[in-house]
Amino acid sequence: MQNFINAYSWINIRFLLEGFWITIEVSVISIIISFILGTFLGIIRYANIKYLSAIVGFIIDIIRNLPLLLIIFFTYFGLPNIGIKPEIIPAAIMALSIFESAMVAEIVRSGINSIDYGQTEGALANGLTKWQALRIIVLPQAIKNMMPALVSQFISLVKDTSLATIIVLPELMYHAQIIYGQNTNYIIPMFVALAVLYFIVCYLLSLVARYLHKHIA
């Protein structure tokens, strides 16, 4: 018990919260970017545009079958070789956004395909263009169907920020490692703190998604 009391000193808690804020910042920005980019890419795949859809699909398949850790490595250590030198936080956001965009694109494509094509035909029969039918009729319904998968993917993104410790991203996991690296008696208390903080973020995200799902319904 004394180890827990000492581990949760104000200095350590404040240090953990500093890392927690970086985790939140990186996660939120990556979620926004990956949702926008992934939706755009998913629509391109669904639209079956000659050559473009095939190229986008090929790139997405490559990214989806690569380990996220490899993408993080390439973003931070590989891009400088071609003249692009991102800082640690932008590199982490870039890597997470690229990886998650590929995942979101497939979720979006599957979500759109889940809507009966008869609704598109009905919209076309009423004078809408194919893109208007997609934007006004199909996509709003597809988003409702996609919501559980998107939430699951974004929760994974929050937890995947811990992988960026490999490039010394000063996020929650990295700060916890520094604390228990100074005193190995703090390992279990830090793991408990990590579990609680990750749970809070992921649970809040699921509550927001549940509210949005109900609102859309």
PDB file of C-alpha atoms in Angstrom, residues 9-196:
ATOM      1  CA  SER A   9       2.550  11.688  -5.202  1.00  0.00           C
ATOM      2  CA  TRP A  10       1.446  14.981  -6.705  1.00  0.00           C
ATOM      3  CA  ILE A  11       4.676  15.256  -8.710  1.00  0.00           C
ATOM      4  CA  ASN A  12       4.105  11.854 -10.328  1.00  0.00           C
ATOM      5  CA  ILE A  13       0.407  12.470 -10.919  1.00  0.00           C
ATOM      6  CA  ARG A  14       1.124  15.804 -12.554  1.00  0.00           C
ATOM      7  CA  PHE A  15       3.802  14.192 -14.724  1.00  0.00           C
ATOM      8  CA  LEU A  16       1.369  11.451 -15.750  1.00  0.00           C
ATOM      9  CA  LEU A  17      -1.310  14.013 -16.604  1.00  0.00           C
ATOM     10  CA  GLU A  18       1.144  15.882 -18.809  1.00  0.00           C
ATOM     11  CA  GLY A  19       1.626  12.684 -20.805  1.00  0.00           C
ATOM     12  CA  PHE A  20      -2.124  12.049 -20.702  1.00  0.00           C
ATOM     13  CA  TRP A  21      -2.739  15.421 -22.330  1.00  0.00           C
ATOM     14  CA  ILE A  22      -0.338  14.550 -25.165  1.00  0.00           C
ATOM     15  CA  THR A  23      -2.200  11.264 -25.644  1.00  0.00           C
ATOM     16  CA  ILE A  24      -5.515  13.138 -25.866  1.00  0.00           C
ATOM     17  CA  GLU A  25      -4.092  15.751 -28.222  1.00  0.00           C
ATOM     18  CA  VAL A  26      -2.540  13.214 -30.595  1.00  0.00           C
ATOM     19  CA  SER A  27      -5.650  11.000 -30.480  1.00  0.00           C
ATOM     20  CA  VAL A  28      -8.169  13.769 -31.192  1.00  0.00           C
ATOM     21  CA  ILE A  29      -6.199  15.240 -34.090  1.00  0.00           C
ATOM     22  CA  SER A  30      -5.566  11.788 -35.567  1.00  0.00           C
ATOM     23  CA  ILE A  31      -9.250  10.829 -35.245  1.00  0.00           C
ATOM     24  CA  ILE A  32     -10.386  13.980 -37.047  1.00  0.00           C
ATOM     25  CA  ILE A  33      -7.844  13.604 -39.857  1.00  0.00           C
ATOM     26  CA  SER A  34      -8.400   9.878 -40.321  1.00  0.00           C
ATOM     27  CA  PHE A  35     -12.190  10.245 -40.334  1.00  0.00           C
ATOM     28  CA  ILE A  36     -12.131  12.961 -43.008  1.00  0.00           C
ATOM     29  CA  LEU A  37      -9.457  11.305 -45.150  1.00  0.00           C
ATOM     30  CA  GLY A  38     -10.823   7.800 -44.617  1.00  0.00           C
ATOM     31  CA  THR A  39     -14.352   8.854 -45.596  1.00  0.00           C
ATOM     32  CA  PHE A  40     -13.017  10.485 -48.755  1.00  0.00           C
ATOM     33  CA  LEU A  41     -10.988   7.397 -49.682  1.00  0.00           C
ATOM     34  CA  GLY A  42     -13.871   5.063 -48.862  1.00  0.00           C
ATOM     35  CA  ILE A  43     -16.190   7.002 -51.162  1.00  0.00           C
ATOM     36  CA  ILE A  44     -13.613   6.844 -53.955  1.00  0.00           C
ATOM     37  CA  ARG A  45     -13.408   3.065 -53.546  1.00  0.00           C
ATOM     38  CA  TYR A  46     -17.183   2.751 -53.528  1.00  0.00           C
ATOM     39  CA  ALA A  47     -17.628   5.024 -56.555  1.00  0.00           C
ATOM     40  CA  ASN A  48     -15.566   2.651 -58.697  1.00  0.00           C
ATOM     41  CA  ILE A  49     -13.886   5.484 -60.595  1.00  0.00           C
ATOM     42  CA  LYS A  50     -11.829   4.087 -63.458  1.00  0.00           C
ATOM     43  CA  TYR A  51      -8.181   3.543 -62.456  1.00  0.00           C
ATOM     44  CA  LEU A  52      -8.422   5.885 -59.440  1.00  0.00           C
ATOM     45  CA  SER A  53     -10.503   3.515 -57.308  1.00  0.00           C
ATOM     46  CA  ALA A  54      -8.177   0.614 -58.126  1.00  0.00           C
ATOM     47  CA  ILE A  55      -5.070   2.637 -57.235  1.00  0.00           C
ATOM     48  CA  VAL A  56      -6.614   3.871 -53.978  1.00  0.00           C
ATOM     49  CA  GLY A  57      -7.713   0.337 -53.127  1.00  0.00           C
ATOM     50  CA  PHE A  58      -4.211  -1.012 -53.758  1.00  0.00           C
ATOM     51  CA  ILE A  59      -2.630   1.626 -51.489  1.00  0.00           C
ATOM     52  CA  ILE A  60      -5.205   1.014 -48.760  1.00  0.00           C
ATOM     53  CA  ASP A  61      -4.578  -2.740 -48.883  1.00  0.00           C
ATOM     54  CA  ILE A  62      -0.838  -2.158 -48.499  1.00  0.00           C
ATOM     55  CA  ILE A  63      -1.277   0.144 -45.500  1.00  0.00           C
ATOM     56  CA  ARG A  64      -3.810  -2.127 -43.800  1.00  0.00           C
ATOM     57  CA  ASN A  65      -1.406  -5.059 -44.005  1.00  0.00           C
ATOM     58  CA  LEU A  66       1.567  -3.200 -42.540  1.00  0.00           C
ATOM     59  CA  PRO A  67       2.258  -3.064 -38.789  1.00  0.00           C
ATOM     60  CA  LEU A  68       1.501   0.363 -37.334  1.00  0.00           C
ATOM     61  CA  LEU A  69       4.891   0.282 -35.647  1.00  0.00           C
ATOM     62  CA  LEU A  70       6.570   0.074 -39.054  1.00  0.00           C
ATOM     63  CA  ILE A  71       4.615   3.091 -40.293  1.00  0.00           C
ATOM     64  CA  ILE A  72       5.649   5.041 -37.191  1.00  0.00           C
ATOM     65  CA  PHE A  73       9.286   4.084 -37.801  1.00  0.00           C
ATOM     66  CA  PHE A  74       9.091   5.094 -41.456  1.00  0.00           C
ATOM     67  CA  THR A  75       7.400   8.417 -40.694  1.00  0.00           C
ATOM     68  CA  TYR A  76       9.965   9.500 -38.117  1.00  0.00           C
ATOM     69  CA  PHE A  77      13.166   7.818 -39.327  1.00  0.00           C
ATOM     70  CA  GLY A  78      12.497   7.284 -43.042  1.00  0.00           C
ATOM     71  CA  LEU A  79      11.011  10.589 -44.200  1.00  0.00           C
ATOM     72  CA  PRO A  80      14.143  12.602 -43.221  1.00  0.00           C
ATOM     73  CA  ASN A  81      15.996  10.659 -45.935  1.00  0.00           C
ATOM     74  CA  ILE A  82      13.802  12.341 -48.560  1.00  0.00           C
ATOM     75  CA  GLY A  83      14.030  15.783 -47.018  1.00  0.00           C
ATOM     76  CA  ILE A  84      10.952  15.698 -44.758  1.00  0.00           C
ATOM     77  CA  LYS A  85      11.859  16.052 -41.077  1.00  0.00           C
ATOM     78  CA  PRO A  86       8.729  16.012 -38.884  1.00  0.00           C
ATOM     79  CA  GLU A  87       8.938  16.651 -35.155  1.00  0.00           C
ATOM     80  CA  ILE A  88       7.936  13.835 -32.805  1.00  0.00           C
ATOM     81  CA  ILE A  89       4.286  14.819 -32.251  1.00  0.00           C
ATOM     82  CA  PRO A  90       3.548  15.622 -35.938  1.00  0.00           C
ATOM     83  CA  ALA A  91       5.269  12.364 -36.933  1.00  0.00           C
ATOM     84  CA  ALA A  92       3.083  10.369 -34.526  1.00  0.00           C
ATOM     85  CA  ILE A  93      -0.075  12.108 -35.775  1.00  0.00           C
ATOM     86  CA  MET A  94       0.932  11.505 -39.390  1.00  0.00           C
ATOM     87  CA  ALA A  95       1.613   7.805 -38.831  1.00  0.00           C
ATOM     88  CA  LEU A  96      -1.584   7.198 -36.865  1.00  0.00           C
ATOM     89  CA  SER A  97      -3.668   9.176 -39.366  1.00  0.00           C
ATOM     90  CA  ILE A  98      -2.284   7.271 -42.356  1.00  0.00           C
ATOM     91  CA  PHE A  99      -2.876   3.888 -40.751  1.00  0.00           C
ATOM     92  CA  GLU A 100      -6.331   4.691 -39.379  1.00  0.00           C
ATOM     93  CA  SER A 101      -7.452   6.356 -42.632  1.00  0.00           C
ATOM     94  CA  ALA A 102      -6.953   3.046 -44.429  1.00  0.00           C
ATOM     95  CA  MET A 103      -9.038   1.269 -41.778  1.00  0.00           C
ATOM     96  CA  VAL A 104     -11.763   3.922 -41.847  1.00  0.00           C
ATOM     97  CA  ALA A 105     -11.881   3.807 -45.659  1.00  0.00           C
ATOM     98  CA  GLU A 106     -12.802   0.133 -45.582  1.00  0.00           C
ATOM     99  CA  ILE A 107     -15.411   0.735 -42.879  1.00  0.00           C
ATOM    100  CA  VAL A 108     -16.946   3.541 -44.953  1.00  0.00           C
ATOM    101  CA  ARG A 109     -16.966   1.464 -48.138  1.00  0.00           C
ATOM    102  CA  SER A 110     -18.600  -1.465 -46.337  1.00  0.00           C
ATOM    103  CA  GLY A 111     -21.087   0.865 -44.653  1.00  0.00           C
ATOM    104  CA  ILE A 112     -22.170   2.371 -47.959  1.00  0.00           C
ATOM    105  CA  ASN A 113     -22.429  -1.076 -49.561  1.00  0.00           C
ATOM    106  CA  SER A 114     -24.715  -2.156 -46.711  1.00  0.00           C
ATOM    107  CA  ILE A 115     -27.411   0.267 -47.904  1.00  0.00           C
ATOM    108  CA  ASP A 116     -29.809  -1.283 -50.387  1.00  0.00           C
ATOM    109  CA  TYR A 117     -29.064  -0.035 -53.905  1.00  0.00           C
ATOM    110  CA  GLY A 118     -32.794   0.397 -54.435  1.00  0.00           C
ATOM    111  CA  GLN A 119     -32.579   3.611 -52.416  1.00  0.00           C
ATOM    112  CA  THR A 120     -30.018   4.997 -54.839  1.00  0.00           C
ATOM    113  CA  GLU A 121     -32.186   3.966 -57.760  1.00  0.00           C
ATOM    114  CA  GLY A 122     -35.177   5.656 -56.164  1.00  0.00           C
ATOM    115  CA  ALA A 123     -33.182   8.865 -55.645  1.00  0.00           C
ATOM    116  CA  LEU A 124     -32.017   8.795 -59.276  1.00  0.00           C
ATOM    117  CA  ALA A 125     -35.589   8.259 -60.425  1.00  0.00           C
ATOM    118  CA  ASN A 126     -36.585  11.395 -58.514  1.00  0.00           C
ATOM    119  CA  GLY A 127     -34.058  13.540 -60.341  1.00  0.00           C
ATOM    120  CA  LEU A 128     -31.049  13.430 -58.024  1.00  0.00           C
ATOM    121  CA  THR A 129     -27.597  12.867 -59.421  1.00  0.00           C
ATOM    122  CA  LYS A 130     -25.565   9.878 -58.255  1.00  0.00           C
ATOM    123  CA  TRP A 131     -23.433  12.097 -55.977  1.00  0.00           C
ATOM    124  CA  GLN A 132     -26.497  13.847 -54.542  1.00  0.00           C
ATOM    125  CA  ALA A 133     -28.076  10.462 -53.826  1.00  0.00           C
ATOM    126  CA  LEU A 134     -24.895   9.362 -52.082  1.00  0.00           C
ATOM    127  CA  ARG A 135     -24.598  12.531 -49.995  1.00  0.00           C
ATOM    128  CA  ILE A 136     -28.256  13.060 -49.118  1.00  0.00           C
ATOM    129  CA  ILE A 137     -29.763   9.570 -49.040  1.00  0.00           C
ATOM    130  CA  VAL A 138     -27.123   6.862 -48.703  1.00  0.00           C
ATOM    131  CA  LEU A 139     -24.282   8.322 -46.622  1.00  0.00           C
ATOM    132  CA  PRO A 140     -26.409   9.479 -43.634  1.00  0.00           C
ATOM    133  CA  GLN A 141     -27.838   5.966 -43.299  1.00  0.00           C
ATOM    134  CA  ALA A 142     -24.445   4.374 -43.822  1.00  0.00           C
ATOM    135  CA  ILE A 143     -22.896   6.465 -41.035  1.00  0.00           C
ATOM    136  CA  LYS A 144     -25.423   5.003 -38.601  1.00  0.00           C
ATOM    137  CA  ASN A 145     -24.411   1.488 -39.648  1.00  0.00           C
ATOM    138  CA  MET A 146     -20.716   2.379 -39.485  1.00  0.00           C
ATOM    139  CA  MET A 147     -20.834   3.900 -36.010  1.00  0.00           C
ATOM    140  CA  PRO A 148     -19.982   0.766 -33.948  1.00  0.00           C
ATOM    141  CA  ALA A 149     -17.044  -0.144 -36.196  1.00  0.00           C
ATOM    142  CA  LEU A 150     -15.764   3.438 -36.286  1.00  0.00           C
ATOM    143  CA  VAL A 151     -15.910   3.738 -32.502  1.00  0.00           C
ATOM    144  CA  SER A 152     -14.042   0.454 -32.099  1.00  0.00           C
ATOM    145  CA  GLN A 153     -11.390   1.674 -34.533  1.00  0.00           C
ATOM    146  CA  PHE A 154     -10.967   5.026 -32.806  1.00  0.00           C
ATOM    147  CA  ILE A 155     -10.719   3.357 -29.405  1.00  0.00           C
ATOM    148  CA  SER A 156      -7.920   1.241 -30.860  1.00  0.00           C
ATOM    149  CA  LEU A 157      -6.284   4.439 -32.102  1.00  0.00           C
ATOM    150  CA  VAL A 158      -6.249   5.884 -28.575  1.00  0.00           C
ATOM    151  CA  LYS A 159      -4.541   2.766 -27.257  1.00  0.00           C
ATOM    152  CA  ASP A 160      -2.168   2.635 -30.231  1.00  0.00           C
ATOM    153  CA  THR A 161      -0.687   6.004 -29.283  1.00  0.00           C
ATOM    154  CA  SER A 162       1.381   4.024 -26.766  1.00  0.00           C
ATOM    155  CA  LEU A 163       3.311   2.506 -29.692  1.00  0.00           C
ATOM    156  CA  ALA A 164       4.744   5.950 -30.403  1.00  0.00           C
ATOM    157  CA  THR A 165       6.913   5.621 -27.311  1.00  0.00           C
ATOM    158  CA  ILE A 166       9.333   3.996 -29.752  1.00  0.00           C
ATOM    159  CA  ILE A 167      10.034   7.462 -31.181  1.00  0.00           C
ATOM    160  CA  VAL A 168      10.013   8.972 -27.665  1.00  0.00           C
ATOM    161  CA  LEU A 169       6.593  10.583 -27.977  1.00  0.00           C
ATOM    162  CA  PRO A 170       6.054  12.082 -24.490  1.00  0.00           C
ATOM    163  CA  GLU A 171       2.602  10.544 -24.064  1.00  0.00           C
ATOM    164  CA  LEU A 172       1.020   8.699 -21.150  1.00  0.00           C
ATOM    165  CA  MET A 173       2.857   5.377 -21.491  1.00  0.00           C
ATOM    166  CA  TYR A 174       6.229   7.054 -21.928  1.00  0.00           C
ATOM    167  CA  HIS A 175       5.747   9.179 -18.798  1.00  0.00           C
ATOM    168  CA  ALA A 176       4.695   6.106 -16.817  1.00  0.00           C
ATOM    169  CA  GLN A 177       7.832   4.281 -17.975  1.00  0.00           C
ATOM    170  CA  ILE A 178       9.984   7.164 -16.746  1.00  0.00           C
ATOM    171  CA  ILE A 179       8.307   7.073 -13.323  1.00  0.00           C
ATOM    172  CA  TYR A 180       8.636   3.332 -12.720  1.00  0.00           C
ATOM    173  CA  GLY A 181      12.084   3.353 -14.323  1.00  0.00           C
ATOM    174  CA  GLN A 182      13.232   5.456 -11.363  1.00  0.00           C
ATOM    175  CA  ASN A 183      11.655   3.102  -8.847  1.00  0.00           C
ATOM    176  CA  THR A 184      10.621  -0.421  -9.830  1.00  0.00           C
ATOM    177  CA  ASN A 185       8.228  -0.556  -6.846  1.00  0.00           C
ATOM    178  CA  TYR A 186       6.006   1.813  -8.829  1.00  0.00           C
ATOM    179  CA  ILE A 187       5.447  -0.588 -11.743  1.00  0.00           C
ATOM    180  CA  ILE A 188       2.090  -1.969 -10.563  1.00  0.00           C
ATOM    181  CA  PRO A 189       0.758   1.430  -9.358  1.00  0.00           C
ATOM    182  CA  MET A 190       1.671   2.939 -12.740  1.00  0.00           C
ATOM    183  CA  PHE A 191      -0.012   0.104 -14.630  1.00  0.00           C
ATOM    184  CA  VAL A 192      -3.146   0.638 -12.540  1.00  0.00           C
ATOM    185  CA  ALA A 193      -3.043   4.370 -13.294  1.00  0.00           C
ATOM    186  CA  LEU A 194      -2.561   3.661 -17.000  1.00  0.00           C
ATOM    187  CA  ALA A 195      -5.509   1.267 -17.030  1.00  0.00           C
ATOM    188  CA  VAL A 196      -7.761   3.821 -15.325  1.00  0.00           C
TER     189      VAL A 196
END
